[in-house]
Amino acid sequence: MLAALLKWLGMDGSTRRHNEQVVAAIEKVIDGTDPRLRLLPGYRSQLSKGMKTSLAYLAGIPSHLPPPLELSLRAFTTDKRIGLLFSSPLSLLLFLRDSQNLSEFFLNASNGDEARGLLSMHRSETRRFGMSEENGEILSDVPQVVVSFDNHQLLLTCPSSAVLQSTMAGRCLDVLIEAMVRRLHLLDRSRVELEGERSHILLKLNALTTPGSR
């Protein structure tokens, strides 16, 4: 009975720990975006609900990741997904060789001889006209979209899937902060451009309404 009452009041251990995590996340976001937000009265309480929603979303990301890929020459010939992400076995080998995170991981002998990580890349689309078969007939000049991937990166290299899962939570928040910063920069740039256009229009209006300006 007492435990249920404490939980309802938010005074039980798990609720306190969760609230501490929310506060820590809020402070981290503010550090990464705009520390002046701390000047707002009650900023933590105002940001608390949104941060809880964000943390719940981020916590669910690892469970929605696609099945793991084995990055090896053997896998290139047996797993069709590898061939979609890398143009050739050579491009896969060069990627593994040049990965700084992977090199640093294997410098530590205690990590073992296998690494787990997140594979990141940039997806691009190219529109073209090509050949296609339809009902046994070869058609030419058919609009097609060619999807390709480049700028591959291997992130969060870890010795096991369990370590990767635990590391991912903090990294997801970092990525969210980076997205916030990019969005804020875009909004700030748009604001400056709009203010410049407004000033230009006001100057024109002032010139038109000033006697003798024509």
PDB file of C-alpha atoms in Angstrom:
ATOM      1  CA  MET A   1       0.000   0.000   0.000  1.00  0.00           C
ATOM      2  CA  LEU A   2       2.776   2.412   0.955  1.00  0.00           C
ATOM      3  CA  ALA A   3       4.764   1.523  -2.172  1.00  0.00           C
ATOM      4  CA  ALA A   4       1.746   2.244  -4.376  1.00  0.00           C
ATOM      5  CA  LEU A   5       1.216   5.586  -2.625  1.00  0.00           C
ATOM      6  CA  LEU A   6       4.864   6.569  -3.064  1.00  0.00           C
ATOM      7  CA  LYS A   7       4.700   5.661  -6.742  1.00  0.00           C
ATOM      8  CA  TRP A   8       1.505   7.685  -7.189  1.00  0.00           C
ATOM      9  CA  LEU A   9       3.200  10.671  -5.542  1.00  0.00           C
ATOM     10  CA  GLY A  10       6.303  10.187  -7.680  1.00  0.00           C
ATOM     11  CA  MET A  11       8.453   9.520  -4.629  1.00  0.00           C
ATOM     12  CA  ASP A  12       9.492   5.924  -5.306  1.00  0.00           C
ATOM     13  CA  GLY A  13      13.023   5.073  -6.392  1.00  0.00           C
ATOM     14  CA  SER A  14      12.318   4.317 -10.053  1.00  0.00           C
ATOM     15  CA  THR A  15      10.326   7.535 -10.539  1.00  0.00           C
ATOM     16  CA  ARG A  16      13.053   9.609  -8.901  1.00  0.00           C
ATOM     17  CA  ARG A  17      15.702   8.037 -11.134  1.00  0.00           C
ATOM     18  CA  HIS A  18      13.574   8.685 -14.219  1.00  0.00           C
ATOM     19  CA  ASN A  19      13.043  12.309 -13.207  1.00  0.00           C
ATOM     20  CA  GLU A  20      16.784  12.698 -12.682  1.00  0.00           C
ATOM     21  CA  GLN A  21      17.389  11.317 -16.187  1.00  0.00           C
ATOM     22  CA  VAL A  22      14.882  13.804 -17.614  1.00  0.00           C
ATOM     23  CA  VAL A  23      16.571  16.720 -15.841  1.00  0.00           C
ATOM     24  CA  ALA A  24      20.014  15.578 -17.009  1.00  0.00           C
ATOM     25  CA  ALA A  25      18.743  15.286 -20.593  1.00  0.00           C
ATOM     26  CA  ILE A  26      17.203  18.772 -20.440  1.00  0.00           C
ATOM     27  CA  GLU A  27      20.480  20.257 -19.225  1.00  0.00           C
ATOM     28  CA  LYS A  28      22.405  18.416 -21.938  1.00  0.00           C
ATOM     29  CA  VAL A  29      20.068  19.701 -24.647  1.00  0.00           C
ATOM     30  CA  ILE A  30      20.359  23.266 -23.356  1.00  0.00           C
ATOM     31  CA  ASP A  31      24.164  23.007 -23.238  1.00  0.00           C
ATOM     32  CA  GLY A  32      24.154  21.851 -26.852  1.00  0.00           C
ATOM     33  CA  THR A  33      21.653  24.393 -28.178  1.00  0.00           C
ATOM     34  CA  ASP A  34      21.279  27.665 -26.274  1.00  0.00           C
ATOM     35  CA  PRO A  35      22.353  28.045 -22.597  1.00  0.00           C
ATOM     36  CA  ARG A  36      20.326  31.265 -22.409  1.00  0.00           C
ATOM     37  CA  LEU A  37      17.231  29.090 -22.012  1.00  0.00           C
ATOM     38  CA  ARG A  38      18.195  28.746 -18.355  1.00  0.00           C
ATOM     39  CA  LEU A  39      17.245  32.392 -17.898  1.00  0.00           C
ATOM     40  CA  LEU A  40      13.588  31.497 -18.460  1.00  0.00           C
ATOM     41  CA  PRO A  41      11.691  30.962 -15.186  1.00  0.00           C
ATOM     42  CA  GLY A  42      10.686  27.333 -14.699  1.00  0.00           C
ATOM     43  CA  TYR A  43      12.434  26.172 -17.872  1.00  0.00           C
ATOM     44  CA  ARG A  44      12.790  22.628 -16.556  1.00  0.00           C
ATOM     45  CA  SER A  45       9.091  22.193 -15.882  1.00  0.00           C
ATOM     46  CA  GLN A  46       8.224  23.697 -19.278  1.00  0.00           C
ATOM     47  CA  LEU A  47      10.574  21.318 -21.094  1.00  0.00           C
ATOM     48  CA  SER A  48       9.894  18.264 -18.937  1.00  0.00           C
ATOM     49  CA  LYS A  49       6.857  16.900 -20.810  1.00  0.00           C
ATOM     50  CA  GLY A  50       8.478  17.214 -24.225  1.00  0.00           C
ATOM     51  CA  MET A  51      11.715  15.679 -22.974  1.00  0.00           C
ATOM     52  CA  LYS A  52       9.895  12.673 -21.502  1.00  0.00           C
ATOM     53  CA  THR A  53       8.228  12.092 -24.868  1.00  0.00           C
ATOM     54  CA  SER A  54      11.567  12.428 -26.672  1.00  0.00           C
ATOM     55  CA  LEU A  55      13.353  10.034 -24.311  1.00  0.00           C
ATOM     56  CA  ALA A  56      10.577   7.453 -24.701  1.00  0.00           C
ATOM     57  CA  TYR A  57      10.913   7.711 -28.481  1.00  0.00           C
ATOM     58  CA  LEU A  58      14.710   7.439 -28.370  1.00  0.00           C
ATOM     59  CA  ALA A  59      14.520   4.426 -26.054  1.00  0.00           C
ATOM     60  CA  GLY A  60      12.465   2.567 -28.655  1.00  0.00           C
ATOM     61  CA  ILE A  61      14.835   3.200 -31.564  1.00  0.00           C
ATOM     62  CA  PRO A  62      17.195   0.242 -30.880  1.00  0.00           C
ATOM     63  CA  SER A  63      14.302  -2.221 -31.046  1.00  0.00           C
ATOM     64  CA  HIS A  64      13.345  -0.925 -34.510  1.00  0.00           C
ATOM     65  CA  LEU A  65      16.761  -1.289 -36.095  1.00  0.00           C
ATOM     66  CA  PRO A  66      17.005  -3.608 -39.124  1.00  0.00           C
ATOM     67  CA  PRO A  67      18.560  -7.067 -38.711  1.00  0.00           C
ATOM     68  CA  PRO A  68      22.362  -7.040 -38.355  1.00  0.00           C
ATOM     69  CA  LEU A  69      24.647  -7.217 -41.377  1.00  0.00           C
ATOM     70  CA  GLU A  70      27.929  -9.093 -41.520  1.00  0.00           C
ATOM     71  CA  LEU A  71      30.469  -6.899 -43.303  1.00  0.00           C
ATOM     72  CA  SER A  72      32.833  -9.387 -44.921  1.00  0.00           C
ATOM     73  CA  LEU A  73      33.762 -10.718 -48.344  1.00  0.00           C
ATOM     74  CA  ARG A  74      31.862 -13.926 -47.621  1.00  0.00           C
ATOM     75  CA  ALA A  75      28.741 -11.970 -46.702  1.00  0.00           C
ATOM     76  CA  PHE A  76      29.026  -9.912 -49.892  1.00  0.00           C
ATOM     77  CA  THR A  77      28.445 -13.077 -51.920  1.00  0.00           C
ATOM     78  CA  THR A  78      25.737 -14.563 -49.686  1.00  0.00           C
ATOM     79  CA  ASP A  79      23.768 -11.545 -48.441  1.00  0.00           C
ATOM     80  CA  LYS A  80      22.142  -9.499 -51.204  1.00  0.00           C
ATOM     81  CA  ARG A  81      21.739  -6.526 -48.873  1.00  0.00           C
ATOM     82  CA  ILE A  82      25.509  -5.965 -48.816  1.00  0.00           C
ATOM     83  CA  GLY A  83      25.581  -5.646 -52.598  1.00  0.00           C
ATOM     84  CA  LEU A  84      22.888  -2.975 -52.422  1.00  0.00           C
ATOM     85  CA  LEU A  85      24.889  -0.869 -49.981  1.00  0.00           C
ATOM     86  CA  PHE A  86      28.370  -1.291 -51.487  1.00  0.00           C
ATOM     87  CA  SER A  87      29.143  -1.114 -55.195  1.00  0.00           C
ATOM     88  CA  SER A  88      31.733  -3.919 -55.134  1.00  0.00           C
ATOM     89  CA  PRO A  89      33.722  -6.185 -52.791  1.00  0.00           C
ATOM     90  CA  LEU A  90      36.640  -3.773 -53.185  1.00  0.00           C
ATOM     91  CA  SER A  91      34.577  -0.818 -51.982  1.00  0.00           C
ATOM     92  CA  LEU A  92      33.593  -2.850 -48.901  1.00  0.00           C
ATOM     93  CA  LEU A  93      37.220  -3.753 -48.157  1.00  0.00           C
ATOM     94  CA  LEU A  94      38.353  -0.148 -48.592  1.00  0.00           C
ATOM     95  CA  PHE A  95      35.608   1.026 -46.255  1.00  0.00           C
ATOM     96  CA  LEU A  96      36.650  -1.445 -43.542  1.00  0.00           C
ATOM     97  CA  ARG A  97      40.327  -0.594 -44.006  1.00  0.00           C
ATOM     98  CA  ASP A  98      39.792   3.156 -43.815  1.00  0.00           C
ATOM     99  CA  SER A  99      37.366   3.165 -40.877  1.00  0.00           C
ATOM    100  CA  GLN A 100      39.124   5.023 -38.065  1.00  0.00           C
ATOM    101  CA  ASN A 101      36.637   3.822 -35.457  1.00  0.00           C
ATOM    102  CA  LEU A 102      37.243   0.218 -36.474  1.00  0.00           C
ATOM    103  CA  SER A 103      41.028   0.647 -36.436  1.00  0.00           C
ATOM    104  CA  GLU A 104      40.958   2.183 -32.962  1.00  0.00           C
ATOM    105  CA  PHE A 105      38.662  -0.590 -31.744  1.00  0.00           C
ATOM    106  CA  PHE A 106      41.033  -3.369 -32.804  1.00  0.00           C
ATOM    107  CA  LEU A 107      44.042  -1.595 -31.285  1.00  0.00           C
ATOM    108  CA  ASN A 108      42.672  -2.771 -27.942  1.00  0.00           C
ATOM    109  CA  ALA A 109      43.337  -6.515 -27.779  1.00  0.00           C
ATOM    110  CA  SER A 110      40.717  -6.997 -25.056  1.00  0.00           C
ATOM    111  CA  ASN A 111      37.969  -6.111 -27.542  1.00  0.00           C
ATOM    112  CA  GLY A 112      38.433  -9.410 -29.389  1.00  0.00           C
ATOM    113  CA  ASP A 113      38.402  -9.999 -33.133  1.00  0.00           C
ATOM    114  CA  GLU A 114      34.777  -9.046 -33.864  1.00  0.00           C
ATOM    115  CA  ALA A 115      33.153  -5.623 -33.684  1.00  0.00           C
ATOM    116  CA  ARG A 116      29.548  -4.483 -33.609  1.00  0.00           C
ATOM    117  CA  GLY A 117      28.478  -1.020 -34.639  1.00  0.00           C
ATOM    118  CA  LEU A 118      26.017   1.186 -36.460  1.00  0.00           C
ATOM    119  CA  LEU A 119      26.442   1.490 -40.216  1.00  0.00           C
ATOM    120  CA  SER A 120      25.571   4.969 -41.439  1.00  0.00           C
ATOM    121  CA  MET A 121      25.517   6.194 -45.042  1.00  0.00           C
ATOM    122  CA  HIS A 122      24.110   8.854 -47.348  1.00  0.00           C
ATOM    123  CA  ARG A 123      21.303   7.812 -49.695  1.00  0.00           C
ATOM    124  CA  SER A 124      20.945   9.537 -53.056  1.00  0.00           C
ATOM    125  CA  GLU A 125      18.604   9.094 -56.011  1.00  0.00           C
ATOM    126  CA  THR A 126      19.326   9.628 -59.710  1.00  0.00           C
ATOM    127  CA  ARG A 127      16.573   9.780 -62.301  1.00  0.00           C
ATOM    128  CA  ARG A 128      17.300   8.400 -65.743  1.00  0.00           C
ATOM    129  CA  PHE A 129      15.749   6.659 -68.747  1.00  0.00           C
ATOM    130  CA  GLY A 130      16.600   2.996 -69.253  1.00  0.00           C
ATOM    131  CA  MET A 131      15.452  -0.397 -70.521  1.00  0.00           C
ATOM    132  CA  SER A 132      12.662  -2.423 -68.936  1.00  0.00           C
ATOM    133  CA  GLU A 133      10.779  -5.660 -69.628  1.00  0.00           C
ATOM    134  CA  GLU A 134       7.002  -5.781 -69.445  1.00  0.00           C
ATOM    135  CA  ASN A 135       4.942  -8.817 -70.486  1.00  0.00           C
ATOM    136  CA  GLY A 136       7.904 -10.217 -72.410  1.00  0.00           C
ATOM    137  CA  GLU A 137       8.416  -6.987 -74.326  1.00  0.00           C
ATOM    138  CA  ILE A 138      11.567  -4.883 -74.017  1.00  0.00           C
ATOM    139  CA  LEU A 139      10.762  -1.210 -73.541  1.00  0.00           C
ATOM    140  CA  SER A 140      13.232   1.631 -73.942  1.00  0.00           C
ATOM    141  CA  ASP A 141      13.338   5.147 -72.506  1.00  0.00           C
ATOM    142  CA  VAL A 142      11.526   4.023 -69.364  1.00  0.00           C
ATOM    143  CA  PRO A 143      11.798   6.521 -66.460  1.00  0.00           C
ATOM    144  CA  GLN A 144      13.835   4.916 -63.676  1.00  0.00           C
ATOM    145  CA  VAL A 145      15.162   5.922 -60.274  1.00  0.00           C
ATOM    146  CA  VAL A 146      18.622   4.620 -59.371  1.00  0.00           C
ATOM    147  CA  VAL A 147      19.356   4.539 -55.634  1.00  0.00           C
ATOM    148  CA  SER A 148      22.965   4.634 -54.450  1.00  0.00           C
ATOM    149  CA  PHE A 149      24.763   4.953 -51.129  1.00  0.00           C
ATOM    150  CA  ASP A 150      27.985   6.733 -50.248  1.00  0.00           C
ATOM    151  CA  ASN A 151      29.780   8.373 -47.318  1.00  0.00           C
ATOM    152  CA  HIS A 152      29.623   5.140 -45.311  1.00  0.00           C
ATOM    153  CA  GLN A 153      30.541   5.358 -41.627  1.00  0.00           C
ATOM    154  CA  LEU A 154      30.802   2.770 -38.875  1.00  0.00           C
ATOM    155  CA  LEU A 155      29.749   4.299 -35.558  1.00  0.00           C
ATOM    156  CA  LEU A 156      29.741   3.171 -31.935  1.00  0.00           C
ATOM    157  CA  THR A 157      32.016   0.166 -32.436  1.00  0.00           C
ATOM    158  CA  CYS A 158      31.530  -2.200 -29.481  1.00  0.00           C
ATOM    159  CA  PRO A 159      32.602  -5.748 -28.572  1.00  0.00           C
ATOM    160  CA  SER A 160      29.040  -7.048 -28.159  1.00  0.00           C
ATOM    161  CA  SER A 161      25.450  -6.323 -29.108  1.00  0.00           C
ATOM    162  CA  ALA A 162      24.548  -5.710 -25.460  1.00  0.00           C
ATOM    163  CA  VAL A 163      27.177  -2.976 -25.121  1.00  0.00           C
ATOM    164  CA  LEU A 164      26.027  -1.464 -28.403  1.00  0.00           C
ATOM    165  CA  GLN A 165      22.429  -1.315 -27.186  1.00  0.00           C
ATOM    166  CA  SER A 166      23.408   0.467 -23.974  1.00  0.00           C
ATOM    167  CA  THR A 167      25.718   2.889 -25.789  1.00  0.00           C
ATOM    168  CA  MET A 168      23.104   3.723 -28.375  1.00  0.00           C
ATOM    169  CA  ALA A 169      20.750   5.485 -25.945  1.00  0.00           C
ATOM    170  CA  GLY A 170      23.206   8.277 -25.195  1.00  0.00           C
ATOM    171  CA  ARG A 171      24.205   8.583 -28.830  1.00  0.00           C
ATOM    172  CA  CYS A 172      20.569   8.942 -29.918  1.00  0.00           C
ATOM    173  CA  LEU A 173      20.228  11.990 -27.681  1.00  0.00           C
ATOM    174  CA  ASP A 174      23.418  13.441 -29.175  1.00  0.00           C
ATOM    175  CA  VAL A 175      22.010  12.996 -32.682  1.00  0.00           C
ATOM    176  CA  LEU A 176      18.764  14.671 -31.599  1.00  0.00           C
ATOM    177  CA  ILE A 177      20.721  17.642 -30.254  1.00  0.00           C
ATOM    178  CA  GLU A 178      22.686  17.898 -33.505  1.00  0.00           C
ATOM    179  CA  ALA A 179      19.402  17.939 -35.443  1.00  0.00           C
ATOM    180  CA  MET A 180      18.081  20.671 -33.144  1.00  0.00           C
ATOM    181  CA  VAL A 181      21.185  22.779 -33.720  1.00  0.00           C
ATOM    182  CA  ARG A 182      20.882  22.446 -37.502  1.00  0.00           C
ATOM    183  CA  ARG A 183      17.211  23.387 -37.331  1.00  0.00           C
ATOM    184  CA  LEU A 184      17.922  26.411 -35.131  1.00  0.00           C
ATOM    185  CA  HIS A 185      20.638  27.601 -37.510  1.00  0.00           C
ATOM    186  CA  LEU A 186      18.235  27.328 -40.455  1.00  0.00           C
ATOM    187  CA  LEU A 187      15.542  29.227 -38.581  1.00  0.00           C
ATOM    188  CA  ASP A 188      18.005  31.916 -37.536  1.00  0.00           C
ATOM    189  CA  ARG A 189      19.253  32.304 -41.104  1.00  0.00           C
ATOM    190  CA  SER A 190      15.673  32.567 -42.377  1.00  0.00           C
ATOM    191  CA  ARG A 191      14.931  35.190 -39.729  1.00  0.00           C
ATOM    192  CA  VAL A 192      17.935  37.276 -40.781  1.00  0.00           C
ATOM    193  CA  GLU A 193      16.941  37.028 -44.450  1.00  0.00           C
ATOM    194  CA  LEU A 194      13.346  38.023 -43.703  1.00  0.00           C
ATOM    195  CA  GLU A 195      14.472  40.964 -41.577  1.00  0.00           C
ATOM    196  CA  GLY A 196      16.732  42.090 -44.416  1.00  0.00           C
ATOM    197  CA  GLU A 197      13.871  41.897 -46.908  1.00  0.00           C
ATOM    198  CA  ARG A 198      11.588  43.767 -44.498  1.00  0.00           C
ATOM    199  CA  SER A 199      14.132  46.555 -44.057  1.00  0.00           C
ATOM    200  CA  HIS A 200      14.540  46.803 -47.831  1.00  0.00           C
ATOM    201  CA  ILE A 201      10.763  47.062 -48.343  1.00  0.00           C
ATOM    202  CA  LEU A 202      10.442  49.702 -45.599  1.00  0.00           C
ATOM    203  CA  LEU A 203      13.173  51.779 -47.219  1.00  0.00           C
ATOM    204  CA  LYS A 204      11.343  51.611 -50.548  1.00  0.00           C
ATOM    205  CA  LEU A 205       8.052  52.602 -48.916  1.00  0.00           C
ATOM    206  CA  ASN A 206       9.735  55.462 -47.092  1.00  0.00           C
ATOM    207  CA  ALA A 207      11.255  56.688 -50.352  1.00  0.00           C
ATOM    208  CA  LEU A 208       7.870  56.569 -52.096  1.00  0.00           C
ATOM    209  CA  THR A 209       6.095  58.488 -49.323  1.00  0.00           C
ATOM    210  CA  THR A 210       8.781  61.136 -48.817  1.00  0.00           C
ATOM    211  CA  PRO A 211       7.913  64.418 -50.607  1.00  0.00           C
ATOM    212  CA  GLY A 212      10.194  65.099 -53.543  1.00  0.00           C
ATOM    213  CA  SER A 213      11.471  61.522 -53.670  1.00  0.00           C
ATOM    214  CA  ARG A 214      10.128  60.999 -57.199  1.00  0.00           C
TER     215      ARG A 214
END
